[in-house]
Structure formats: C-alpha cells, structure tokens
Tab-separated table of C-alpha atoms in Angstrom:
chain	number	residue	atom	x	y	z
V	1	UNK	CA	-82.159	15.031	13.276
V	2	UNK	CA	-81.356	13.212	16.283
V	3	UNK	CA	-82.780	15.744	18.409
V	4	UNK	CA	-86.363	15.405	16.053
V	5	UNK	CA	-85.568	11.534	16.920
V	6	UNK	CA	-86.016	12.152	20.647
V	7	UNK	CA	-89.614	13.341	20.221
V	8	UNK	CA	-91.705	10.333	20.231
V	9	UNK	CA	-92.928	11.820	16.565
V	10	UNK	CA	-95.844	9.402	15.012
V	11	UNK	CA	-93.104	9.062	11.642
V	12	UNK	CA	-89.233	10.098	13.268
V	13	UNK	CA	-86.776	10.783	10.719
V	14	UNK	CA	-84.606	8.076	8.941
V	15	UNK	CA	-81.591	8.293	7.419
V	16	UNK	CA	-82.863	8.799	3.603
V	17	UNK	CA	-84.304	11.707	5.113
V	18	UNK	CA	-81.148	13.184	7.061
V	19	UNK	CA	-78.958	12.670	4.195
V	20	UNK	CA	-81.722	14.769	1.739
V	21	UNK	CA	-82.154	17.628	4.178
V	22	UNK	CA	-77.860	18.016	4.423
V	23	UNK	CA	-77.932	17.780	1.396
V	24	UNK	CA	-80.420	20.392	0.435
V	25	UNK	CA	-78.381	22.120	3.062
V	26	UNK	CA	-75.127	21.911	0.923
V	27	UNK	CA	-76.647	22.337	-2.228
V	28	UNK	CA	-77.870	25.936	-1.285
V	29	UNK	CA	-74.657	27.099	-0.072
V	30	UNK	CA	-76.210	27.160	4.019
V	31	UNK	CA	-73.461	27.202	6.327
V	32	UNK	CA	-75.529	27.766	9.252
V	33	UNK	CA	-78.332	26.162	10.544
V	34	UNK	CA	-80.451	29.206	11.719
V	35	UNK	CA	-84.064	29.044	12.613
V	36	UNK	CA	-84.970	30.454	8.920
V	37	UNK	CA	-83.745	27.569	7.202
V	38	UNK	CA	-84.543	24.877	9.615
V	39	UNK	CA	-88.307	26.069	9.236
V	40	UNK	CA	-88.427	26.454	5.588
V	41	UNK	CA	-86.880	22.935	5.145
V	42	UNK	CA	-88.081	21.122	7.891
V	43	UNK	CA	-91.141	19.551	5.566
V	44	UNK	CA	-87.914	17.514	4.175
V	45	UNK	CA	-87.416	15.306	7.257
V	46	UNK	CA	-90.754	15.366	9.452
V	47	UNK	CA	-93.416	13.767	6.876
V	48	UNK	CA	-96.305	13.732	9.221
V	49	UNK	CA	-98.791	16.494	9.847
V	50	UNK	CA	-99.226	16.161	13.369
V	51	UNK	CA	-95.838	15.868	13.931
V	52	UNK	CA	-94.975	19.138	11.744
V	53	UNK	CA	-97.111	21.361	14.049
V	54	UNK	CA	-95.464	19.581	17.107
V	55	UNK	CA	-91.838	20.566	15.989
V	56	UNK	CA	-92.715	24.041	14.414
V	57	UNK	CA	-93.984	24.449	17.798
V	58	UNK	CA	-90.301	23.491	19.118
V	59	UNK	CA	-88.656	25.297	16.638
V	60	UNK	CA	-86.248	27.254	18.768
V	61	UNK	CA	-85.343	23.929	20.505
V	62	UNK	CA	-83.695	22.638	17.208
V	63	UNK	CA	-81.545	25.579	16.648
V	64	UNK	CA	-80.322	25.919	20.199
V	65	UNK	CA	-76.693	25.570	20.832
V	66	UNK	CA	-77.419	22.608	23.010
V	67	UNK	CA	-78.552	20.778	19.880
C-alpha cells in the first residue's frame, strides 16, 4: 500500500482500505504476497478506474522484493 501511495493515483489508498485488503489476505490463509493474489485483490484498495489500469500496468513493481 505505501508503494500504491507513491503513485500520484487520482483516489490513493487509505487506511480502511489497507486494513480490508490484509485482511482479506489473512482470511484466505495467503502467506505470500505473489503477483496472483495481488492482481486478483487489488480492486480492494485502488477504487478508481484509471488508476486500476495504471497499477495492473505496474503489477510486477508491487511484488518486487524492493517493495
């Protein structure tokens, strides 16, 4: 999330929105972030359009050990 925070998105992620998608995260049993869940939950913390193309675009950028 604070990596999605850095992208000058039209609607960045808040909190509410962090806590749902670790949440999600724990609920489901995911103990790693890979690039399959990031982009089948990512519609849980980027709420814009534009800025959901713009970050599936980046995808590999979230997962990244430098993340």
């Amino acid at each position: 999330v604070r990596t999605l925070r850095q992208w000058n998105l039209l609607k960045p992620p808040g909190l509410s929105e962090s806590i749902d998608w670790a949440r999600a995260a724990q609920l489901r049993g995911i103990l790693a972030w890979t690039r399959d869940w990031v982009a089948a939950s990512l519609g849980m913390v980027v709420k814009d359009a534009l800025d959901l193309e713009r970050v599936a675009d980046r995808l590999d950028e979230l997962v990244s050990p430098e993340t």
